[in-house]
Short mmCIF file of C-alpha atoms in Angstrom, two decimals:
data_model
loop_
_atom_site.label_atom_id
_atom_site.label_comp_id
_atom_site.label_asym_id
_atom_site.label_seq_id
_atom_site.Cartn_x
_atom_site.Cartn_y
_atom_site.Cartn_z
CA MET U 14 0.00 0.00 0.00
CA THR U 15 1.35 3.42 -0.96
CA LEU U 16 1.90 6.19 1.57
CA ARG U 17 -1.00 8.15 0.05
CA ALA U 18 -3.35 5.17 0.28
CA ARG U 19 -2.35 4.59 3.89
CA ALA U 20 -2.99 8.23 4.72
CA ALA U 21 -6.42 8.05 3.05
CA ALA U 22 -7.29 4.89 4.96
CA ALA U 23 -6.17 6.47 8.23
CA ALA U 24 -8.21 9.59 7.51
CA LYS U 25 -11.28 7.48 6.81
CA LEU U 26 -10.81 5.60 10.08
CA VAL U 27 -10.55 8.86 12.02
CA GLU U 28 -13.69 10.12 10.26
CA LEU U 29 -15.62 6.98 11.23
CA LEU U 30 -14.49 7.37 14.83
CA LEU U 31 -15.41 11.05 15.05
CA PHE U 32 -18.66 11.04 13.08
CA PRO U 33 -21.52 8.55 12.80
CA SER U 34 -21.65 6.55 9.58
CA ILE U 35 -25.43 6.87 9.24
CA CYS U 36 -27.65 9.93 9.02
CA ARG U 37 -28.91 10.86 12.47
CA LEU U 38 -32.25 11.88 10.97
CA CYS U 39 -33.22 9.22 8.43
CA GLY U 40 -30.72 6.40 9.08
CA ARG U 41 -29.35 6.49 5.55
CA LEU U 42 -25.70 5.49 5.11
CA LEU U 43 -23.44 8.53 4.74
CA GLU U 44 -21.59 7.73 1.53
CA GLU U 45 -21.32 10.99 -0.42
CA PRO U 46 -18.19 13.14 -0.05
CA GLY U 47 -18.56 15.78 2.62
CA GLU U 48 -21.55 14.22 4.37
CA ARG U 49 -21.27 14.54 8.15
CA VAL U 50 -23.89 13.49 10.74
CA VAL U 51 -26.85 14.33 8.46
CA CYS U 52 -27.16 13.17 4.86
CA ARG U 53 -27.42 15.52 1.92
CA GLN U 54 -31.00 14.43 1.21
CA CYS U 55 -32.13 15.60 4.65
CA ILE U 56 -30.12 18.83 4.30
CA ASN U 57 -31.80 19.48 0.95
CA ARG U 58 -35.21 19.24 2.60
CA LEU U 59 -34.54 22.40 4.61
CA ALA U 60 -37.14 24.89 3.44
CA ALA U 61 -36.81 28.66 3.59
CA ARG U 62 -39.97 30.33 4.85
CA ARG U 63 -41.69 32.51 2.27
CA GLY U 64 -44.63 34.63 3.27
CA PRO U 65 -45.61 37.81 5.11
CA VAL U 66 -43.55 38.88 8.11
CA CYS U 67 -43.37 41.87 10.41
CA PRO U 68 -40.90 44.15 8.54
CA CYS U 69 -39.18 44.98 11.82
CA CYS U 70 -38.94 41.92 14.08
CA GLY U 71 -39.46 39.40 11.28
CA ARG U 72 -42.18 37.45 13.07
CA PHE U 73 -43.92 35.09 10.68
CA LEU U 74 -47.48 36.24 9.99
CA GLN U 75 -50.28 33.85 9.17
CA GLY U 76 -52.29 33.93 5.97
CA PRO U 77 -51.71 35.59 2.59
CA GLY U 78 -51.13 39.26 1.92
CA GLU U 79 -48.47 41.80 2.66
CA GLY U 80 -46.39 42.01 5.78
CA HIS U 81 -47.26 44.57 8.43
CA HIS U 82 -45.81 45.71 11.74
CA CYS U 83 -46.87 43.45 14.58
CA ARG U 84 -48.56 44.82 17.68
CA ARG U 85 -45.44 44.45 19.80
CA CYS U 86 -43.19 46.38 17.43
CA LEU U 87 -45.76 49.17 17.17
CA ALA U 88 -45.98 49.41 20.95
CA ARG U 89 -42.30 48.90 21.77
CA PRO U 90 -39.89 48.87 18.81
CA PRO U 91 -36.69 46.87 19.41
CA ALA U 92 -33.22 48.36 19.24
CA PHE U 93 -32.49 46.31 16.13
CA SER U 94 -33.78 47.73 12.85
CA VAL U 95 -34.57 44.41 11.16
CA HIS U 96 -34.57 40.71 11.96
CA ARG U 97 -35.15 37.76 9.66
CA SER U 98 -35.39 34.02 10.31
CA CYS U 99 -34.54 31.44 7.66
CA GLY U 100 -37.33 28.97 8.35
CA ALA U 101 -39.79 27.51 10.83
CA TYR U 102 -38.42 25.63 13.82
CA GLU U 103 -39.85 22.27 12.83
CA GLU U 104 -39.05 19.01 11.02
CA GLU U 105 -35.49 18.68 9.68
CA LEU U 106 -34.48 22.23 10.57
CA LYS U 107 -35.42 21.76 14.23
CA ASP U 108 -33.70 18.38 14.37
CA ILE U 109 -30.45 19.71 12.90
CA VAL U 110 -30.39 22.71 15.25
CA LEU U 111 -30.89 20.37 18.22
CA LEU U 112 -28.10 18.07 17.01
CA LEU U 113 -25.78 21.05 16.72
CA LYS U 114 -26.76 22.61 20.02
CA TYR U 115 -27.18 19.71 22.41
CA ARG U 116 -25.39 16.76 20.78
CA ARG U 117 -22.31 18.90 20.08
CA PHE U 118 -22.05 18.16 16.36
CA ALA U 119 -20.36 21.49 15.61
CA VAL U 120 -19.79 20.40 12.00
CA LEU U 121 -23.52 21.02 11.35
CA ALA U 122 -22.87 24.76 11.52
CA ARG U 123 -21.68 24.47 7.91
CA PRO U 124 -24.93 23.28 6.29
CA LEU U 125 -26.93 25.65 8.51
CA ALA U 126 -24.80 28.58 7.37
CA ALA U 127 -25.24 27.50 3.75
CA PHE U 128 -28.99 27.34 4.34
CA ALA U 129 -28.94 30.84 5.86
CA GLU U 130 -27.06 32.21 2.87
CA ALA U 131 -29.55 30.66 0.44
CA ALA U 132 -32.57 31.78 2.47
CA LEU U 133 -31.52 35.35 3.29
CA ALA U 134 -28.94 36.48 0.73
CA GLU U 135 -31.57 38.63 -1.01
CA GLU U 136 -32.62 40.38 2.21
CA ASP U 137 -30.79 43.59 1.43
CA GLY U 138 -31.91 45.20 4.67
CA LEU U 139 -29.69 42.77 6.52
CA TRP U 140 -26.55 43.18 4.47
CA ILE U 141 -26.24 46.61 2.84
CA GLU U 142 -23.33 48.49 4.46
CA ALA U 143 -23.02 45.87 7.21
CA ASP U 144 -19.58 45.84 8.83
CA ALA U 145 -19.49 42.54 10.72
CA LEU U 146 -21.41 39.59 12.13
CA VAL U 147 -21.79 39.34 15.91
CA PRO U 148 -22.68 35.95 17.44
CA VAL U 149 -24.97 36.00 20.44
CA PRO U 150 -22.61 34.94 23.24
CA LEU U 151 -22.99 32.21 25.84
CA HIS U 152 -21.90 32.67 29.42
CA LYS U 153 -18.38 31.26 29.82
CA ALA U 154 -19.64 28.51 32.14
CA ARG U 155 -22.30 27.41 29.62
CA GLU U 156 -19.83 27.51 26.74
CA ARG U 157 -17.29 25.51 28.73
CA GLU U 158 -19.95 22.90 29.51
CA ARG U 159 -21.14 22.67 25.90
CA GLY U 160 -17.68 22.88 24.38
CA PHE U 161 -18.52 25.61 21.86
CA ASN U 162 -20.98 28.39 21.07
CA GLN U 163 -23.34 27.23 18.32
CA SER U 164 -24.17 30.82 17.30
CA ARG U 165 -20.48 31.62 16.90
CA ALA U 166 -19.94 28.50 14.79
CA ILE U 167 -22.81 29.49 12.47
CA ALA U 168 -21.73 33.14 12.30
CA LYS U 169 -18.13 32.25 11.51
CA GLU U 170 -19.12 29.97 8.63
CA LEU U 171 -21.74 32.41 7.32
CA GLY U 172 -19.23 35.24 7.41
CA ARG U 173 -16.74 33.13 5.49
CA ARG U 174 -19.34 32.36 2.84
CA MET U 175 -20.64 35.91 2.47
CA GLY U 176 -17.46 37.89 3.03
CA PHE U 177 -18.22 39.48 6.40
CA PRO U 178 -15.74 39.52 9.28
CA LEU U 179 -16.66 38.11 12.67
CA HIS U 180 -16.78 40.66 15.49
CA ASP U 181 -16.29 38.29 18.39
CA ARG U 182 -15.66 38.30 22.16
CA ASN U 183 -16.62 41.96 22.57
CA LEU U 184 -20.30 41.39 23.24
CA VAL U 185 -20.21 39.05 26.25
CA ARG U 186 -22.70 37.41 28.57
CA VAL U 187 -21.99 38.53 32.12
CA ARG U 188 -24.80 36.74 33.98
CA ASP U 189 -25.40 32.99 33.83
CA THR U 190 -29.20 32.84 33.85
CA PRO U 191 -31.54 29.86 33.30
CA PRO U 192 -31.86 28.80 29.64
CA GLN U 193 -34.55 30.75 27.79
CA ALA U 194 -36.10 27.49 26.57
CA SER U 195 -36.94 26.58 30.18
CA LEU U 196 -39.00 29.73 30.77
CA GLU U 197 -42.47 30.98 29.89
CA ALA U 198 -42.70 33.76 27.31
CA GLY U 199 -43.42 36.42 29.90
CA GLU U 200 -40.32 35.52 31.92
CA ARG U 201 -37.79 35.68 29.12
CA GLN U 202 -37.19 39.42 28.85
CA GLY U 203 -36.53 39.74 32.57
CA ASN U 204 -34.26 36.72 32.47
CA VAL U 205 -31.84 38.36 30.02
CA ARG U 206 -32.12 41.94 31.30
CA ASN U 207 -28.57 43.22 31.95
CA ALA U 208 -27.18 39.77 31.12
CA TYR U 209 -24.97 41.15 28.32
CA ALA U 210 -22.27 43.81 28.14
CA VAL U 211 -19.80 45.29 25.65
CA ARG U 212 -16.15 45.07 26.70
CA ASP U 213 -14.77 47.80 24.43
CA PRO U 214 -17.35 50.24 22.97
CA ARG U 215 -14.64 51.84 20.81
CA ARG U 216 -14.57 48.72 18.63
CA ILE U 217 -18.23 49.04 17.68
CA ALA U 218 -18.81 52.79 17.69
CA GLY U 219 -20.38 53.86 14.39
CA ARG U 220 -20.49 50.33 12.97
CA THR U 221 -23.41 48.41 11.48
CA LEU U 222 -23.59 44.96 13.05
CA VAL U 223 -25.62 41.83 12.30
CA LEU U 224 -26.43 39.68 15.33
CA VAL U 225 -26.52 35.92 14.64
CA ASP U 226 -28.39 33.39 16.79
CA ASP U 227 -29.85 29.94 16.30
CA VAL U 228 -33.54 30.17 17.31
CA TYR U 229 -35.96 33.09 17.63
CA THR U 230 -38.89 32.56 19.99
CA THR U 231 -40.00 35.72 21.79
CA GLY U 232 -37.09 37.85 20.60
CA ALA U 233 -36.00 38.66 24.17
CA THR U 234 -32.36 37.74 23.60
CA LEU U 235 -32.01 39.72 20.38
CA ARG U 236 -33.79 42.71 21.91
CA GLU U 237 -31.43 42.78 24.87
CA CYS U 238 -28.26 42.22 22.83
CA SER U 239 -29.22 44.91 20.32
CA ARG U 240 -30.08 47.33 23.15
CA VAL U 241 -26.63 46.84 24.66
CA LEU U 242 -24.86 47.24 21.30
CA ALA U 243 -26.84 50.37 20.44
CA ALA U 244 -26.13 51.86 23.86
CA ALA U 245 -22.43 51.18 23.28
CA GLY U 246 -22.48 53.25 20.08
CA ALA U 247 -23.33 50.90 17.19
CA ARG U 248 -24.73 52.87 14.26
CA ASP U 249 -27.25 50.15 13.36
CA VAL U 250 -27.99 46.68 14.68
CA ARG U 251 -29.65 43.99 12.58
CA ALA U 252 -30.28 40.34 13.35
CA LEU U 253 -30.76 36.93 11.78
CA THR U 254 -31.69 33.57 13.20
CA ILE U 255 -31.66 30.13 11.63
CA ALA U 256 -35.15 29.15 12.80
CA GLN U 257 -38.25 30.73 14.31
CA ALA U 258 -40.40 28.91 16.83
#
């Protein structure tokens, strides 16, 4: 066996040890080049949501017709100027987000970033004159426990694909509060109040930033992060999430 063949065989063995050999969603054998954890067929079933949304917070609106500002944005506009989600938090999209977030398959940030690019590349309000992507941070204890920040992994890959730098480790989480998913809707805004801070406002003063997170539910996290960034001097704050519950 040649040295190259041995190296290829060793690489394949390492791949089989690190990643499952069957799709975690459908059980199909992962045979195509580049397939990791979830097969390409399941990835291709990810569907971008098309339909009316609130032009500000991006909440999905039911029924046909044009988008309109939701009651909450009319009563209390967020500090971000626009938010968009790629798709509904259900079926394959929900399963892949959960595999990334709780099963620690960080490699799934790549197909999710590709999905975000395909779903939102035409949303000019997100991208025109944007300076950098900002991942929603985890508290250091939570990130240490999980091993990585899923929002940072997605933002890094999306930035690489779309040509935006990552503005990282400046927006930080300073309070380790209960996970938002464990709380009722009415408790979420209070749970994240004053949970974030900017280390060096000079690095964001006058810049247009795009927050990146995995799931949008009530919008409490994005509202608080954008409030902190705006207070620190950001010229404009926008936001995108992979899925909307």
